[in-house]
Tab-separated table of C-alpha atoms in Angstrom:
chain	number	residue	atom	x	y	z
A	1	MET	CA	45.446	-18.420	-33.625
A	2	GLY	CA	42.114	-16.769	-34.443
A	3	HIS	CA	40.447	-13.950	-32.602
A	4	ASP	CA	36.824	-13.895	-31.472
A	5	THR	CA	35.005	-10.610	-31.967
A	6	PHE	CA	32.283	-9.570	-29.549
A	7	ASP	CA	29.307	-8.469	-31.654
A	8	ILE	CA	27.068	-6.381	-29.382
A	9	LYS	CA	24.220	-6.371	-31.919
A	10	GLN	CA	24.199	-10.160	-32.160
A	11	TYR	CA	24.398	-10.371	-28.392
A	12	ALA	CA	21.325	-8.104	-28.091
A	13	ARG	CA	19.379	-10.177	-30.626
A	14	THR	CA	20.169	-13.362	-28.728
A	15	ALA	CA	19.266	-11.810	-25.360
A	16	ARG	CA	15.971	-10.553	-26.810
A	17	ALA	CA	15.109	-14.056	-28.040
A	18	VAL	CA	15.957	-15.574	-24.654
A	19	VAL	CA	13.666	-13.065	-22.918
A	20	ALA	CA	10.777	-14.051	-25.173
A	21	GLU	CA	11.391	-17.781	-24.736
A	22	GLY	CA	11.367	-17.456	-20.943
A	23	ILE	CA	8.011	-15.672	-20.703
A	24	VAL	CA	5.007	-17.745	-19.601
A	25	MET	CA	1.467	-17.175	-20.891
A	26	LEU	CA	-0.894	-18.260	-18.124
A	27	ARG	CA	-4.138	-17.251	-19.799
A	28	ASN	CA	-5.380	-16.048	-23.186
A	29	GLU	CA	-9.164	-16.192	-23.373
A	30	GLY	CA	-10.802	-15.222	-26.645
A	31	GLY	CA	-7.465	-14.797	-28.382
A	32	VAL	CA	-6.913	-11.230	-27.152
A	33	LEU	CA	-3.196	-11.832	-27.688
A	34	PRO	CA	-1.251	-11.207	-29.770
A	35	LEU	CA	-1.854	-7.459	-29.932
A	36	ARG	CA	-2.751	-6.603	-33.495
A	37	GLU	CA	-1.417	-3.987	-35.834
A	38	GLY	CA	-3.757	-1.026	-35.893
A	39	GLU	CA	-5.186	-1.602	-32.416
A	40	ARG	CA	-4.759	1.292	-30.012
A	41	ILE	CA	-3.528	-0.020	-26.671
A	42	ALA	CA	-4.064	1.702	-23.317
A	43	LEU	CA	-1.159	1.030	-20.955
A	44	PHE	CA	-2.062	1.185	-17.262
A	45	GLY	CA	0.460	1.034	-14.436
A	46	ARG	CA	3.667	2.923	-13.777
A	47	GLY	CA	5.540	-0.207	-14.795
A	48	GLN	CA	5.198	0.972	-18.385
A	49	PHE	CA	8.104	3.327	-17.652
A	50	ASN	CA	9.760	1.579	-14.686
A	51	TYR	CA	10.714	-1.838	-16.065
A	52	TYR	CA	12.404	-4.127	-13.533
A	53	LYS	CA	15.346	-5.492	-15.497
A	54	SER	CA	16.580	-7.545	-12.533
A	55	GLY	CA	16.390	-7.912	-8.796
A	56	THR	CA	18.456	-6.278	-6.068
A	57	GLY	CA	22.063	-6.999	-5.168
A	58	SER	CA	24.811	-8.012	-7.585
A	59	GLY	CA	22.645	-8.253	-10.694
A	60	GLY	CA	20.555	-5.195	-9.954
A	61	MET	CA	23.520	-2.915	-9.353
A	62	VAL	CA	25.099	-3.550	-12.758
A	63	ASN	CA	25.258	-0.323	-14.768
A	64	VAL	CA	23.909	-0.481	-18.319
A	65	ASP	CA	23.617	2.215	-20.963
A	66	LYS	CA	19.877	1.697	-21.482
A	67	VAL	CA	16.976	-0.352	-20.118
A	68	TRP	CA	14.199	-0.921	-22.663
A	69	ASN	CA	10.827	-0.535	-20.961
A	70	ILE	CA	7.456	-1.907	-22.072
A	71	THR	CA	6.335	1.352	-23.678
A	72	GLU	CA	9.474	1.513	-25.816
A	73	GLY	CA	9.269	-2.171	-26.685
A	74	LEU	CA	5.684	-1.967	-27.914
A	75	THR	CA	6.395	1.206	-29.883
A	76	GLU	CA	9.421	-0.474	-31.482
A	77	CYS	CA	7.136	-3.371	-32.484
A	78	GLY	CA	4.715	-1.003	-34.206
A	79	ILE	CA	1.918	-0.910	-31.615
A	80	ARG	CA	-0.136	2.276	-31.306
A	81	LEU	CA	-0.392	3.460	-27.717
A	82	ASN	CA	-3.010	5.750	-26.251
A	83	GLU	CA	-0.928	8.909	-26.054
A	84	GLU	CA	-3.332	10.757	-23.766
A	85	LEU	CA	-3.021	8.097	-21.077
A	86	ARG	CA	0.715	7.825	-21.652
A	87	GLY	CA	1.044	11.567	-21.056
A	88	ILE	CA	-0.980	11.397	-17.848
A	89	TYR	CA	1.302	8.704	-16.457
A	90	ALA	CA	4.409	10.603	-17.593
A	91	GLN	CA	3.280	13.744	-15.760
A	92	TRP	CA	2.448	11.758	-12.611
A	93	GLU	CA	5.856	10.111	-12.856
A	94	LYS	CA	7.549	13.513	-12.728
A	95	GLU	CA	5.702	14.326	-9.509
A	96	ASN	CA	6.168	10.818	-8.050
A	97	PRO	CA	9.617	9.630	-9.172
A	98	PHE	CA	10.813	6.045	-8.909
A	99	ASP	CA	12.240	5.286	-5.454
A	100	PRO	CA	15.583	3.454	-5.847
A	101	GLY	CA	16.032	3.071	-2.106
A	102	VAL	CA	19.348	3.505	-0.304
A	103	GLY	CA	22.262	1.118	-0.268
A	104	TRP	CA	22.702	-2.565	-1.054
A	105	GLY	CA	19.328	-4.284	-1.390
A	106	GLY	CA	17.557	-1.146	-0.179
A	107	GLU	CA	15.163	-0.807	-3.087
A	108	PRO	CA	11.469	-1.134	-2.135
A	109	TRP	CA	9.782	-4.374	-3.230
A	110	SER	CA	7.302	-2.304	-5.227
A	111	GLN	CA	6.645	1.296	-6.170
A	112	LYS	CA	3.706	3.546	-5.389
A	113	GLU	CA	1.073	3.141	-8.093
A	114	MET	CA	-0.885	5.979	-9.706
A	115	PRO	CA	-4.552	5.947	-8.629
A	116	VAL	CA	-7.021	6.020	-11.519
A	117	SER	CA	-10.581	7.301	-11.444
A	118	GLU	CA	-13.630	5.751	-13.074
A	119	GLU	CA	-13.959	8.876	-15.198
A	120	LEU	CA	-10.410	8.565	-16.536
A	121	VAL	CA	-10.757	4.871	-17.369
A	122	LYS	CA	-14.121	5.457	-19.098
A	123	LYS	CA	-12.624	8.267	-21.169
A	124	ILE	CA	-9.564	6.261	-22.192
A	125	ALA	CA	-11.703	3.228	-23.071
A	126	GLN	CA	-13.599	5.324	-25.619
A	127	THR	CA	-10.414	5.899	-27.631
A	128	SER	CA	-8.731	2.492	-27.107
A	129	ASP	CA	-9.273	-1.043	-28.356
A	130	ALA	CA	-7.619	-2.976	-25.539
A	131	ALA	CA	-5.943	-2.474	-22.172
A	132	LEU	CA	-2.607	-3.736	-20.878
A	133	CYS	CA	-2.080	-3.440	-17.116
A	134	ILE	CA	1.433	-3.825	-15.723
A	135	ILE	CA	2.263	-5.008	-12.194
A	136	GLY	CA	5.891	-4.715	-11.072
A	137	ARG	CA	7.889	-6.278	-8.220
A	138	THR	CA	11.580	-6.533	-7.540
A	139	ALA	CA	13.250	-9.405	-5.666
A	140	GLY	CA	16.740	-10.261	-4.537
A	141	GLU	CA	19.410	-10.110	-1.907
A	142	GLU	CA	19.004	-8.547	1.524
A	143	GLN	CA	15.194	-8.809	1.500
A	144	ASP	CA	12.614	-11.574	1.731
A	145	ALA	CA	9.184	-11.348	0.151
A	146	THR	CA	6.457	-11.031	2.768
A	147	ASP	CA	2.775	-11.930	2.813
A	148	SER	CA	1.784	-8.278	2.565
A	149	GLU	CA	0.539	-5.672	0.112
A	150	GLY	CA	3.265	-4.466	-2.215
A	151	SER	CA	5.209	-7.700	-1.858
A	152	TYR	CA	3.439	-11.062	-2.344
A	153	ARG	CA	0.028	-9.390	-2.428
A	154	LEU	CA	-1.196	-6.674	-4.765
A	155	THR	CA	-1.833	-3.293	-3.201
A	156	GLU	CA	-5.359	-1.930	-2.979
A	157	THR	CA	-4.406	0.740	-5.533
A	158	GLU	CA	-3.270	-1.958	-7.968
A	159	LEU	CA	-6.442	-3.986	-7.432
A	160	ASP	CA	-8.587	-0.890	-7.831
A	161	MET	CA	-6.886	-0.165	-11.167
A	162	LEU	CA	-7.530	-3.706	-12.376
A	163	ARG	CA	-11.187	-3.617	-11.331
A	164	LYS	CA	-11.878	-0.318	-13.053
A	165	VAL	CA	-10.091	-1.324	-16.250
A	166	ARG	CA	-11.968	-4.635	-16.347
A	167	ALA	CA	-15.292	-2.803	-15.998
A	168	GLU	CA	-14.661	-0.603	-19.047
A	169	PHE	CA	-12.536	-2.674	-21.445
A	170	GLY	CA	-13.671	-5.657	-23.498
A	171	LYS	CA	-10.047	-6.780	-23.912
A	172	MET	CA	-7.705	-6.760	-20.921
A	173	THR	CA	-4.246	-8.232	-20.415
A	174	VAL	CA	-2.228	-8.241	-17.170
A	175	LEU	CA	1.559	-8.339	-17.486
A	176	LEU	CA	3.592	-9.354	-14.421
A	177	ASN	CA	7.094	-7.850	-14.452
A	178	VAL	CA	8.191	-9.692	-11.315
A	179	GLY	CA	11.118	-11.642	-9.913
A	180	GLY	CA	9.154	-14.318	-8.059
A	181	ILE	CA	5.693	-15.629	-7.318
A	182	ILE	CA	2.877	-13.298	-6.279
A	183	ASP	CA	-0.735	-13.751	-5.206
A	184	MET	CA	-2.733	-14.707	-8.318
A	185	SER	CA	-6.211	-14.584	-6.760
A	186	PHE	CA	-6.980	-11.518	-8.901
A	187	VAL	CA	-7.261	-13.826	-11.923
A	188	LYS	CA	-10.364	-15.447	-10.417
A	189	SER	CA	-11.909	-12.266	-8.990
A	190	ILE	CA	-11.186	-9.785	-11.804
A	191	LYS	CA	-11.034	-12.213	-14.741
A	192	PRO	CA	-8.563	-10.541	-17.124
A	193	ASP	CA	-8.643	-12.074	-20.598
A	194	ALA	CA	-4.896	-12.706	-20.669
A	195	VAL	CA	-2.170	-12.998	-18.025
A	196	ILE	CA	1.545	-13.004	-18.831
A	197	TYR	CA	4.336	-13.864	-16.384
A	198	GLY	CA	7.009	-11.633	-17.892
A	199	TRP	CA	9.676	-12.031	-15.178
A	200	GLN	CA	12.701	-9.681	-15.337
A	201	GLY	CA	14.407	-9.719	-18.716
A	202	GLY	CA	17.487	-7.583	-18.244
A	203	MET	CA	18.247	-4.404	-20.137
A	204	ILE	CA	16.641	-5.705	-23.333
A	205	GLY	CA	13.570	-7.028	-21.519
A	206	GLY	CA	11.052	-4.527	-22.847
A	207	LEU	CA	11.785	-5.641	-26.393
A	208	GLY	CA	11.581	-9.371	-25.734
A	209	THR	CA	8.343	-8.870	-23.794
A	210	ALA	CA	6.839	-6.848	-26.636
A	211	ASP	CA	7.771	-9.636	-29.056
A	212	VAL	CA	5.578	-12.033	-27.050
A	213	LEU	CA	2.714	-9.555	-26.682
A	214	THR	CA	2.666	-8.960	-30.436
């Protein structure tokens, strides 16, 4: 009788491919995607570090050794990131850490977003070729989505970020790292060039998402 061997590397490759195949491109005007080698990309949104691998409850409380976020995925795929902006978000993250909530299903539906000024966005646009804005939402047991900011609707801070980035960048993509539907009216009002429904791809999600973006 033969023995099957669990190959963790093959498992990761398969999971990464499944993540990519499940992502939905809703919009890609002017061919801004895929991101091109040599372009310097400005990542906006705390979701660049805080990737939602899954929702709350049984799936969300599984312990894994590493969750690949969007920043790591893009770097692994050879994309140049605007390091100045990345450092600003990293410092803000230290002062405003991710809130995991308390208990079963106690995680907030969304996290506080870093406000951005017009001056910052203008400065970053001068040293970047394109912008990628990330919106994150969890979903899952013990909570229902509500018709409110931070759940189904974007927060005013998120909308303000999108407006300011749109005003300064000729190429703008919005990535939705979400577990369910959200209000998409921003597509009509802000007019990003590309919109990606990235869902929640598990611990390898940042890599599979980067594969689609590139």
